[in-house]
Coordinates of C-alpha atoms and ligand atoms in Angstrom, one line a residue:
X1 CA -3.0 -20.5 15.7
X2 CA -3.4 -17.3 17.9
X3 CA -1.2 -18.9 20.9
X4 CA 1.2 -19.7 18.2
X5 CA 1.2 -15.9 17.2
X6 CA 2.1 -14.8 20.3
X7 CA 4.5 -17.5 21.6
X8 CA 6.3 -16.2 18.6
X9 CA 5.8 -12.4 19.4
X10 CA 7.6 -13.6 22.8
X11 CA 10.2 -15.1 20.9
X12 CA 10.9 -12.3 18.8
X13 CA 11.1 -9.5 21.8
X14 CA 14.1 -12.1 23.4
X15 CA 15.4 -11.8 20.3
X16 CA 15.4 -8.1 19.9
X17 CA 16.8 -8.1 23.5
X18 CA 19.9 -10.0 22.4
X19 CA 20.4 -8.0 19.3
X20 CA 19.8 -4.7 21.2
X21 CA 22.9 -5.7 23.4
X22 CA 25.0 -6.7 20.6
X23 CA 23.8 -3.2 18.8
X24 CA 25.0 -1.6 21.7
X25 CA 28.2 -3.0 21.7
X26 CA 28.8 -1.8 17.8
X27 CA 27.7 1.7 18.9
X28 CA 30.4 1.9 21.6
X29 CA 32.8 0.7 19.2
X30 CA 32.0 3.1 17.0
X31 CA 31.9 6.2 19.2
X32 CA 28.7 7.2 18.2
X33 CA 24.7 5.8 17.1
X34 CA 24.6 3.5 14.3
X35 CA 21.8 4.3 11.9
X36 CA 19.4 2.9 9.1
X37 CA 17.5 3.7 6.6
X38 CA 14.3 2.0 4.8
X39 CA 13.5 2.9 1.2
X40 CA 9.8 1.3 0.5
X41 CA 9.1 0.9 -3.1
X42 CA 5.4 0.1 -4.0
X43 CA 1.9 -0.1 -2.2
X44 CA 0.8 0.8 0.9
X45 CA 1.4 -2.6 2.4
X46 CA 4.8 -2.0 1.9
X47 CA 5.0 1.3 3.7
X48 CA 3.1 -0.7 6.4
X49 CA 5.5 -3.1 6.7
X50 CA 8.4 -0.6 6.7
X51 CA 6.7 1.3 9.7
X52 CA 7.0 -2.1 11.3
X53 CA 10.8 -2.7 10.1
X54 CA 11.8 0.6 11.6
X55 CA 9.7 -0.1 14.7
X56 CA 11.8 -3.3 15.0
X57 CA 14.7 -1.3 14.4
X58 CA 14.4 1.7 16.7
X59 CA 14.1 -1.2 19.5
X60 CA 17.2 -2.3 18.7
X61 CA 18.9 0.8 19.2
X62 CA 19.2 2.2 15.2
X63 CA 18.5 5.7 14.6
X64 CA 16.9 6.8 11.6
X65 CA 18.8 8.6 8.6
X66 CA 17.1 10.6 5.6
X67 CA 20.4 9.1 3.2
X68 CA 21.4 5.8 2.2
X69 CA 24.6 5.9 3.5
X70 CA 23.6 4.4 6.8
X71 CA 25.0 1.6 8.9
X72 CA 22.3 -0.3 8.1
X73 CA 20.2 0.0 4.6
X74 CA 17.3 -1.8 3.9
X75 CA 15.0 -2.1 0.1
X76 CA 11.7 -3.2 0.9
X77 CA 10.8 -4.3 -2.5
X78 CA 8.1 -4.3 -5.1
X79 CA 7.7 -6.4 -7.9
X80 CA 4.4 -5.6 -9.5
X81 CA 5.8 -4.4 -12.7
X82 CA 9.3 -4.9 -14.4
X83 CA 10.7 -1.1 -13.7
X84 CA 10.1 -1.7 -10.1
X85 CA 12.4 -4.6 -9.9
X86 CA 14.8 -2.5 -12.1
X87 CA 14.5 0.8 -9.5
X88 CA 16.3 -2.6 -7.2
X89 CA 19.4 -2.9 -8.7
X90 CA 20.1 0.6 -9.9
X91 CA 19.8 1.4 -5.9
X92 CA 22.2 -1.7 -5.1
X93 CA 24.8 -0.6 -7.4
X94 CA 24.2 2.4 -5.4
X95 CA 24.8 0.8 -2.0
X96 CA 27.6 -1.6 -3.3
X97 CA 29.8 1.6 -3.4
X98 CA 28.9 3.1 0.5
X99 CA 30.0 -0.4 1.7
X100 CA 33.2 0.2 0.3
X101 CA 33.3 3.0 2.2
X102 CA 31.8 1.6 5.3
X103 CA 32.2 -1.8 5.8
X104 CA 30.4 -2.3 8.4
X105 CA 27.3 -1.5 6.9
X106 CA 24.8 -3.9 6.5
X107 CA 22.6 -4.1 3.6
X108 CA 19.4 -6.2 3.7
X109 CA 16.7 -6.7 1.0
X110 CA 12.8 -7.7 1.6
X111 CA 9.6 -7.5 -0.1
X112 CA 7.9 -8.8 -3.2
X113 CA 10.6 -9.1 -5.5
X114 CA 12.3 -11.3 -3.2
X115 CA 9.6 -13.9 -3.3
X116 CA 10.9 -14.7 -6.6
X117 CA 13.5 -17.9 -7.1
X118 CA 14.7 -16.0 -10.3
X119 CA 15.7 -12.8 -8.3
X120 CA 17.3 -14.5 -5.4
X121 CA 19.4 -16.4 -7.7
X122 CA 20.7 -13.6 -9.5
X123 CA 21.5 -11.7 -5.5
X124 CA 23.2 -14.8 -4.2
X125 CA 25.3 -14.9 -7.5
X126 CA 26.3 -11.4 -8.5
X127 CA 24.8 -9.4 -5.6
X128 CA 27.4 -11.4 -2.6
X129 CA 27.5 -8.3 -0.4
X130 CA 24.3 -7.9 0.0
X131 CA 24.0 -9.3 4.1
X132 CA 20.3 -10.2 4.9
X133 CA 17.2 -11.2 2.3
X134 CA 13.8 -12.1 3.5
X135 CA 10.3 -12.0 2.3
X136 CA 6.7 -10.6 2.8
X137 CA 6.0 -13.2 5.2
X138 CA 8.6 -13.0 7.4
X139 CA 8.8 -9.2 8.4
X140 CA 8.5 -10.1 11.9
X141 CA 11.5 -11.6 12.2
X142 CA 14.1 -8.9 11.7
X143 CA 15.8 -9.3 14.6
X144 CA 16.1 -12.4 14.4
X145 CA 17.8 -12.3 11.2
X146 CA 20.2 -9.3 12.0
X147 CA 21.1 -11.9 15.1
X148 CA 22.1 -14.7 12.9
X149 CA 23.9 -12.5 10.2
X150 CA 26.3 -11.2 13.3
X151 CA 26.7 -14.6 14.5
X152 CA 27.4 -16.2 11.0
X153 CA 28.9 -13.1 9.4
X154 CA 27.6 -15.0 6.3
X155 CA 24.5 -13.8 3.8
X156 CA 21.6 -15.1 5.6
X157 CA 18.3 -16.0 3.7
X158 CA 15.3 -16.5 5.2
X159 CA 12.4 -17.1 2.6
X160 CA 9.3 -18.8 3.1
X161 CA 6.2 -19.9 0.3
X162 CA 3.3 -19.0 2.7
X163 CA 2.8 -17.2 5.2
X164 CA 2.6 -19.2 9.2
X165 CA 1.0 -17.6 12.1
X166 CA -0.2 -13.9 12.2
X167 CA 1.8 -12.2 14.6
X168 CA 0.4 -9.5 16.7
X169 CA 1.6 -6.5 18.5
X170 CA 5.4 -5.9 17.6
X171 CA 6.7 -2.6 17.8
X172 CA 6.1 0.2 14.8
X173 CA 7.1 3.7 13.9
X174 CA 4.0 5.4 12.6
X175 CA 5.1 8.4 10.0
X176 CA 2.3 10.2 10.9
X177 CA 1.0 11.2 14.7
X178 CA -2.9 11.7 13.3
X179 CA -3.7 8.7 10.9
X180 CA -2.4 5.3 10.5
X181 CA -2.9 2.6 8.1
X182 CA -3.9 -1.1 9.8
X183 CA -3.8 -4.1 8.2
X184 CA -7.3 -5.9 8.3
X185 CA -6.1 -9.1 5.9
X186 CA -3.0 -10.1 3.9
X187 CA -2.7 -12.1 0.5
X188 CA -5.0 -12.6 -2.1
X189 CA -7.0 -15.5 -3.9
X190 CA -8.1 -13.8 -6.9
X191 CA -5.4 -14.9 -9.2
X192 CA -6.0 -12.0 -11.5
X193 CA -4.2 -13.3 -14.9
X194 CA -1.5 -10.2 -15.0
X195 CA -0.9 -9.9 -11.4
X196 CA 2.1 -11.8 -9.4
X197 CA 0.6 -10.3 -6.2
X198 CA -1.1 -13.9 -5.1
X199 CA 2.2 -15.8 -5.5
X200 CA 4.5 -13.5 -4.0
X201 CA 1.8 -12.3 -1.0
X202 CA 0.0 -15.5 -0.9
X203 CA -3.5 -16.8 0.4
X204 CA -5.8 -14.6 1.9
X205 CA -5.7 -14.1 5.7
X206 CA -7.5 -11.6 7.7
X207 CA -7.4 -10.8 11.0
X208 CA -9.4 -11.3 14.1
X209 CA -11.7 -8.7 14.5
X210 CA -11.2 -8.1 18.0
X211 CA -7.5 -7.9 17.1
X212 CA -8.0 -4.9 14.8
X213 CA -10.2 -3.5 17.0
X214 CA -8.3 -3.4 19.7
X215 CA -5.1 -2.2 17.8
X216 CA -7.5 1.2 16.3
X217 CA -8.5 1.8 19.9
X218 CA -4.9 1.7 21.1
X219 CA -3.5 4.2 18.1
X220 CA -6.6 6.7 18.6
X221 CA -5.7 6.6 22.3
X222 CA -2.1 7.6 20.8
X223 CA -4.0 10.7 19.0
X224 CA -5.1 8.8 15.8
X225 CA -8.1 10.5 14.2
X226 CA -7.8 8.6 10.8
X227 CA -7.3 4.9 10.1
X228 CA -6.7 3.4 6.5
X229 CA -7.8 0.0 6.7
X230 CA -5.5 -2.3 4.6
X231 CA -5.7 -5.7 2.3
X232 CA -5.5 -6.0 -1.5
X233 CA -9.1 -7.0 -1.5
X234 CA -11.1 -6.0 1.5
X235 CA -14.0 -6.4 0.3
X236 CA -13.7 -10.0 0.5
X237 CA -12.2 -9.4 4.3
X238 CA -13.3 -12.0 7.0
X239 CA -14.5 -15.1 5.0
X240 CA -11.7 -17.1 6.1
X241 CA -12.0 -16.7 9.5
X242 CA -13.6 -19.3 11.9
X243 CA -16.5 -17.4 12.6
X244 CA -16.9 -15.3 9.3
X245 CA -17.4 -11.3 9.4
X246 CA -18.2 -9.4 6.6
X247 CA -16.2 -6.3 6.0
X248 CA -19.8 -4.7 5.9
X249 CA -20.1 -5.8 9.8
X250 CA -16.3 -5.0 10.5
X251 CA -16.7 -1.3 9.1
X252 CA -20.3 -0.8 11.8
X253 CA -17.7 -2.2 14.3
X254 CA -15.1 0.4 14.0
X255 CA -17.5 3.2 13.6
X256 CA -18.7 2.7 17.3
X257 CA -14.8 3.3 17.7
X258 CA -14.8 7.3 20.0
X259 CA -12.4 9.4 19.3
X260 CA -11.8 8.0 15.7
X261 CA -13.2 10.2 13.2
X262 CA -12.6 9.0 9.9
X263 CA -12.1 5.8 8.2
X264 CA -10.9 5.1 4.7
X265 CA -10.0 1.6 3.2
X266 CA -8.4 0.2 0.2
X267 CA -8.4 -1.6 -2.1
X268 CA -11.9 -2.4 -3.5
X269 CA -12.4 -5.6 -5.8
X270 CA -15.3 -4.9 -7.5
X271 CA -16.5 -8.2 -8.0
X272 CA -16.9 -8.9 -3.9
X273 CA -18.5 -5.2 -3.1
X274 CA -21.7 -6.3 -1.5
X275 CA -25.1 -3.9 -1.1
X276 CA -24.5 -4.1 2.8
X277 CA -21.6 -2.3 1.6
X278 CA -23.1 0.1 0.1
X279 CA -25.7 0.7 2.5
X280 CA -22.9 1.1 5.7
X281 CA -21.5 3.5 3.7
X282 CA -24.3 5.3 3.0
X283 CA -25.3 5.7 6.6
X284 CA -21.7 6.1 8.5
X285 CA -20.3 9.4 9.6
X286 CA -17.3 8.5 9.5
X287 CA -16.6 6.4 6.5
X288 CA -15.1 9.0 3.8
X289 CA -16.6 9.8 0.8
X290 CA -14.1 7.9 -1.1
X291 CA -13.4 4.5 -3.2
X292 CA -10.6 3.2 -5.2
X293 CA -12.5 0.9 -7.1
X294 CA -9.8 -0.6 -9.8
X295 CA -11.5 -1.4 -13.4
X296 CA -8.5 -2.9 -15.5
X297 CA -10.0 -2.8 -18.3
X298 CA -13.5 -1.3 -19.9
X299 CA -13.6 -4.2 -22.4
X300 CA -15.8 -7.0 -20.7
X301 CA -14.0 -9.7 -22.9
X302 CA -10.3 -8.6 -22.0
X303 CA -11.7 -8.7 -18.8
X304 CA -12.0 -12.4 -18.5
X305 CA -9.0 -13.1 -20.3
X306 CA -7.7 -10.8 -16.8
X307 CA -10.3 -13.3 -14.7
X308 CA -11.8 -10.1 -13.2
X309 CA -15.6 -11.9 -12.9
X310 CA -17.3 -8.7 -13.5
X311 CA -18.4 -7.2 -17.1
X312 CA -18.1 -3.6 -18.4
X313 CA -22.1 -3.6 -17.7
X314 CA -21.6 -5.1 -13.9
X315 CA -18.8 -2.3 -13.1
X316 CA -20.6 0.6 -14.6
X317 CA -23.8 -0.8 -12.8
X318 CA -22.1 -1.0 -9.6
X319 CA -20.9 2.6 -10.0
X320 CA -24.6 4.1 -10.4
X321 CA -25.5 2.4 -7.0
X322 CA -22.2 4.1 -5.2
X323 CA -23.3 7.2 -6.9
X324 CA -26.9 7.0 -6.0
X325 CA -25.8 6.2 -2.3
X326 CA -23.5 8.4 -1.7
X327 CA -23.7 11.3 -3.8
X328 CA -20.8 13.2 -3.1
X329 CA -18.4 10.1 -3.9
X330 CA -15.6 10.6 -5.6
X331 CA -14.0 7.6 -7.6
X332 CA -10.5 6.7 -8.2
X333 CA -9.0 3.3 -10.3
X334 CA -6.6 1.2 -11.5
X335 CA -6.0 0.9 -15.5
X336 CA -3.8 -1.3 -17.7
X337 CA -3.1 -0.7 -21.5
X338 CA -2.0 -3.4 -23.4
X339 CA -2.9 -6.3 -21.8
X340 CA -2.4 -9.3 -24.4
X341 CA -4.5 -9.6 -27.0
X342 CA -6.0 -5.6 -26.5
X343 CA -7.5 -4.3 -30.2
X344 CA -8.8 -1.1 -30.4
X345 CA -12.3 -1.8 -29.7
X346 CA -10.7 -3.2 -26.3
X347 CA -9.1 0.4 -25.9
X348 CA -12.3 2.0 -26.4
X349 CA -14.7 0.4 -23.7
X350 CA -11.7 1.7 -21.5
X351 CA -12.4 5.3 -22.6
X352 CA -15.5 4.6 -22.9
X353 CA -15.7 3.5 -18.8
X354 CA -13.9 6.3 -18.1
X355 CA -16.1 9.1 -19.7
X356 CA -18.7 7.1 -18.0
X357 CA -17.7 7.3 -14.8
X358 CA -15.9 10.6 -14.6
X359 CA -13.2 9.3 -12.1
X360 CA -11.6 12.2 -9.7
X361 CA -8.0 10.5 -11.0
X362 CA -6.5 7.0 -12.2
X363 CA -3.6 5.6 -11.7
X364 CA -2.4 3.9 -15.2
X365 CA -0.3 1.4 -16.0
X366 CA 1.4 0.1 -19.0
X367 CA 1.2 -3.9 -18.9
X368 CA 4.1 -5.3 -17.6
X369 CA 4.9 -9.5 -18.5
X370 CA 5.1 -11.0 -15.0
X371 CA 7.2 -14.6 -15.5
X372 CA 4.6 -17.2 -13.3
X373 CA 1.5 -15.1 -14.5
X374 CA -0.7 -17.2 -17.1
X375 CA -0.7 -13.6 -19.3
X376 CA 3.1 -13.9 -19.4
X377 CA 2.4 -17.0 -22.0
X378 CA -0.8 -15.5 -23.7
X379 CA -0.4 -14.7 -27.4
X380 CA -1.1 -11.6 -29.3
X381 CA 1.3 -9.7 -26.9
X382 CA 0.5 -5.8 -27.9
X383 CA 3.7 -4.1 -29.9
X384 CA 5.5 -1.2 -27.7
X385 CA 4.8 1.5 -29.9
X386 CA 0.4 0.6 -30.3
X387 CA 0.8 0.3 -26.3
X388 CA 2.3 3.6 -25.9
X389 CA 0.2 5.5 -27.9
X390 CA -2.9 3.9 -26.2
X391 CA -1.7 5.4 -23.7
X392 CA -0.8 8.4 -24.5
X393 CA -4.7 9.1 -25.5
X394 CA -5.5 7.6 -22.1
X395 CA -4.2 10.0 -20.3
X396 CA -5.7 12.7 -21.7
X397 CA -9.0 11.0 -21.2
X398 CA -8.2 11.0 -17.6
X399 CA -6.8 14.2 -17.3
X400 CA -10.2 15.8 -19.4
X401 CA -12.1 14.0 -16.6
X402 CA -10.5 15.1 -13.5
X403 CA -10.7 18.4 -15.1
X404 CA -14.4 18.3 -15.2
X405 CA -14.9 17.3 -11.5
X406 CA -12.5 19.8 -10.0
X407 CA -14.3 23.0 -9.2
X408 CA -17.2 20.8 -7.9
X409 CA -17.3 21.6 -4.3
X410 CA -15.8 25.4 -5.1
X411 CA -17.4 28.0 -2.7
X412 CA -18.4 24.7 -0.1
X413 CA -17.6 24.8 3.3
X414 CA -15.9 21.3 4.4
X415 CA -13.9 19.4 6.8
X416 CA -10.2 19.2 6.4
X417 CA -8.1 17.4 7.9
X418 CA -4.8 18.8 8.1
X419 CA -1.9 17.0 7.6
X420 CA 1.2 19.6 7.9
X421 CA 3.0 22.4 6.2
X422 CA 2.4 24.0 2.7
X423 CA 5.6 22.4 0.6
X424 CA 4.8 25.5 -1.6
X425 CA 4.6 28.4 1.2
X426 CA 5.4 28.2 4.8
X427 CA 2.6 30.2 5.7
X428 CA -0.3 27.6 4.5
X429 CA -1.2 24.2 6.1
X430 CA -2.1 21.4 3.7
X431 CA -5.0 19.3 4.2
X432 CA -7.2 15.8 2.9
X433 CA -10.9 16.4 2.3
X434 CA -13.2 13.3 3.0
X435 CA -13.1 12.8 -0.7
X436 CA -9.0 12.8 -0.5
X437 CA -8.6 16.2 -2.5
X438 CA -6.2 18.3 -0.6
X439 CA -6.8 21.8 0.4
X440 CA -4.2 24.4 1.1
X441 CA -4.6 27.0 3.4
X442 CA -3.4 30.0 5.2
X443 CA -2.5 28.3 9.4
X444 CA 0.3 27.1 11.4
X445 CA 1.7 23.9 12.8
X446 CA -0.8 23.6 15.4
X447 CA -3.4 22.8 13.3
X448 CA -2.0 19.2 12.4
X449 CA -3.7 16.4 13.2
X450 CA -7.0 18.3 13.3
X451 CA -10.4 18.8 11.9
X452 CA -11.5 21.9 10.9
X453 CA -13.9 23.7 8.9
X454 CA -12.6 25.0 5.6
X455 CA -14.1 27.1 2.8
X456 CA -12.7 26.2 -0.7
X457 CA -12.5 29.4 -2.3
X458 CA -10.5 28.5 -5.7
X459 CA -10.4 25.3 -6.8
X460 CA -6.8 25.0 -9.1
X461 CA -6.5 21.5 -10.6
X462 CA -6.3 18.8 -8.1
X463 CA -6.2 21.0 -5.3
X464 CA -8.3 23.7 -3.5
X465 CA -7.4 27.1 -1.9
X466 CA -9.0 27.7 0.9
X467 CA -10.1 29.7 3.9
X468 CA -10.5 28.5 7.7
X469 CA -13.7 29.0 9.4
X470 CA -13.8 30.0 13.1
Ligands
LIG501 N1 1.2 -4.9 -15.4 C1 0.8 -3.6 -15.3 N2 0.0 -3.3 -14.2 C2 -0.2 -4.2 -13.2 N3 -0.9 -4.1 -12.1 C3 -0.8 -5.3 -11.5 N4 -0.1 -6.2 -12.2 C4 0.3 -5.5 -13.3 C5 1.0 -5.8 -14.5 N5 1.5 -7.0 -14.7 C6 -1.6 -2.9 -11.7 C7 -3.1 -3.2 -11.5 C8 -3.3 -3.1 -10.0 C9 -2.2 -2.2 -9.6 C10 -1.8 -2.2 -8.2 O1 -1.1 -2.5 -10.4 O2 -3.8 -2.1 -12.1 O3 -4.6 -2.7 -9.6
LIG502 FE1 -3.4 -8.6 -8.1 FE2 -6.0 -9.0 -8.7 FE3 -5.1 -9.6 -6.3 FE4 -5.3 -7.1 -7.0 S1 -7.0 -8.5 -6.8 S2 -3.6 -8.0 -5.9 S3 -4.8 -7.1 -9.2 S4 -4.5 -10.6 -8.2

């Protein structure tokens, strides 16, 4: 399997070697650069893969452009919920229009949504100028594809159902100089009942240890400080592999990593987060102080009609251990409202989990019908307007919460890690806190990409004022 992985890493550099030339060629025609742009809708997977798109790209000779009106556009997709697929086509309509302008430009489409047979049926029907669609398991091979499409000058469409051999070490353009996310697995086996993640990402796959590893070493040699380690259920990273690691014993292993100072990961299932877990966390220096830790639901029936395998009891049980371990955690999650079947009582054990735990945020989400899922073709589907107004009284839940824990650390002095300019005033640096609050405060470009001691003078909603130490 490995040799496989890199026989095709060596096919794919001859291939960007041949498409660089013909790239070339274009850009002498043209009198000037060509240029692309990637718009990443979704999770941080797909901003992952897009840093590996535009790595592909930059090799070829592209430069990068902040509009859509580039020689070459590309819509790494999302299809977790019906409004992403929708943000899709109002951007093609978009794009349809610059081609007219520019018909040269090529427009190619990746991602989630184009795992699904419905979507690509409606592209190759009504979408015909669209130039290049591929998948989530195929990233890899954009050069190759761009190649084919020049040859063919016909739509090319290269989709696969699962995913073939990892393949390691191509080219990426990292947004960031100081932290980087890494990919530690891809897929997922948990078929939760709402979620089209496992048929569109497939089975799980992690990594090699010694191949992450040896790709955090090589980025904090680069001047990475901060890694985000990446897999829609890391918790569960490793038991695939030959010899079996637990994420537990992977974490310990990249803590011995010099130079790198913090490590966060996402995301948590909390049905496979183990007491070693706990424990590494507990004693690391590095690991920060906090978890996305996605409930669903508070309601420990709706949550095996979601196949979650863990009960309103088991969550909340799991949450006093994080809690007791590491005191100054601060919790984030995933919600749905409206899932099939949700009464009121349901509703409540939400609120209920949420008072409970006293989350720092939540992301919510209003249950979106996934065709394939087995919820699609559950009964007792929950009426619009009951779903909305769930909501509605959700969010102020939420919002009364993360009121309650801001102000927490006010008058501490803690380590910030600064990540660039004040959006609001050019005179302040903006910062992430181990816990992933952000702290504003007075300094100047120099500071990015490093550590320093901060005290957080006013706390002001989800953020923090604050001073530097020398
Ligand atoms: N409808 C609404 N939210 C969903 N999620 C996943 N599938 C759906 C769906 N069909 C949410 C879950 C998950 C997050 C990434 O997206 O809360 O944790
Ligand atoms: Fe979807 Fe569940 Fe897998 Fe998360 S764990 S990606 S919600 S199936």
């Amino acid at each position: 399997m490995k040799e496989q992985g890199q026989l095709e890493a060596q096919r794919q550099f001859d291939m960007m070697e041949q498409c660089r030339k013909r790239i070339l060629k274009l850009c002498e025609r043209a009198g000037r650069p060509l240029t692309y742009h990637i718009s990443t809708f979704g999770c941080q997977m797909n901003f992952k893969d897009s840093e590996k798109l535009a790595g592909i790209l930059e090799q070829l000779g592209y430069k990068e452009t902040d509009s859509e009106q580039a020689d070459f556009v590309l819509l790494n997709t999302c299809t977790v919920r019906e409004n992403a697929n929708l943000k899709v086509y109002g951007h093609l309509g978009m794009l349809k229009s610059y081609k007219k302008k520019n018909p040269h430009m090529m427009i190619a489409l990746c991602g989630c949504m184009m795992q699904e047979e419905l979507v690509v049926a409606k592209l190759r029907k009504s979408y015909r100028f669209v130039d290049i669609i591929f998948g989530t398991h195929n990233v890899y091979k954009l050069a190759e594809l761009i190649l084919t499409r020049l040859e063919t000058e016909q739509m090319v469409v290269d989709l696969w159902e699962d995913a073939r051999e990892i393949v390691e070490d191509l080219p990426a353009v990292r947004k960031y100089s100081f932290k980087a996310g890494v990919n530690i697995m891809f897929g997922c086996n948990n078929f939760c009942s709402y979620c089209i993640v496992p048929y569109v990402r497939g089975r799980e796959r992690s990594r090699e240890p010694e191949d992450i590893i040896r790709e955090i070493n090589q980025l904090v040699s680069d001047g990475v400080v901060e890694v985000m380690l990446l897999g829609q259920n890391v918790n569960s990273y490793g038991k695939t592999l030959e010899q079996p690691v637990s994420f537990a014993e992977l974490l310990q292993r990249i803590e011995q990593i010099e130079g790198l100072q913090r490590i966060r990961f996402m995301t948590s299932h909390p049905k496979d987060l183990s007491e070693d877990l706990i424990e590494v966390m507990r004693n690391s220096k590095k690991i920060c102080r906090h978890m996305h830790l996605p409930v669903q639901s508070g309601s420990t029936r709706l949550l095996e009609q979601m196949n979650r395998r863990y009960t309103k009891e088991q969550y909340l049980e799991l949450v006093d251990k994080l809690k007791a371990a590491v005191p100054d955690i601060s919790l984030t999650t995933d919600i749905i409202v409206g899932f099939p079947g949700e009464t009121e009582e349901d509703f409540q054990e939400t609120i209920d989990v949420v008072r409970r735990v006293e989350y720092d945020s939540a992301y919510t989400f209003i249950y979106s019908r996934r065709t394939g899922t087995p919820a699609a073709v559950m009964e007792d589907q929950v009426p619009e307007e009951v779903v909305k107004d769930r909501f509605q009284r959700l969010l102020e839940v939420v919002a009364e919460c993360s009121a309650k824990r801001t102000g927490r650390l006010e008058g501490e002095i803690a380590e910030v890690l600064v990540e660039g300019i004040s959006e609001q005033d050019s005179s302040m640096v903006t910062g992430r806190l181990s816990n992933n609050l952000l702290v504003h405060f007075p300094g100047t470009e120099e500071l990015i990409g490093q550590l320093v001691l901060v005290r957080l003078e006013e706390a002001r909603g989800f953020y923090y004022i604050g001073a530097r130490i020398q």
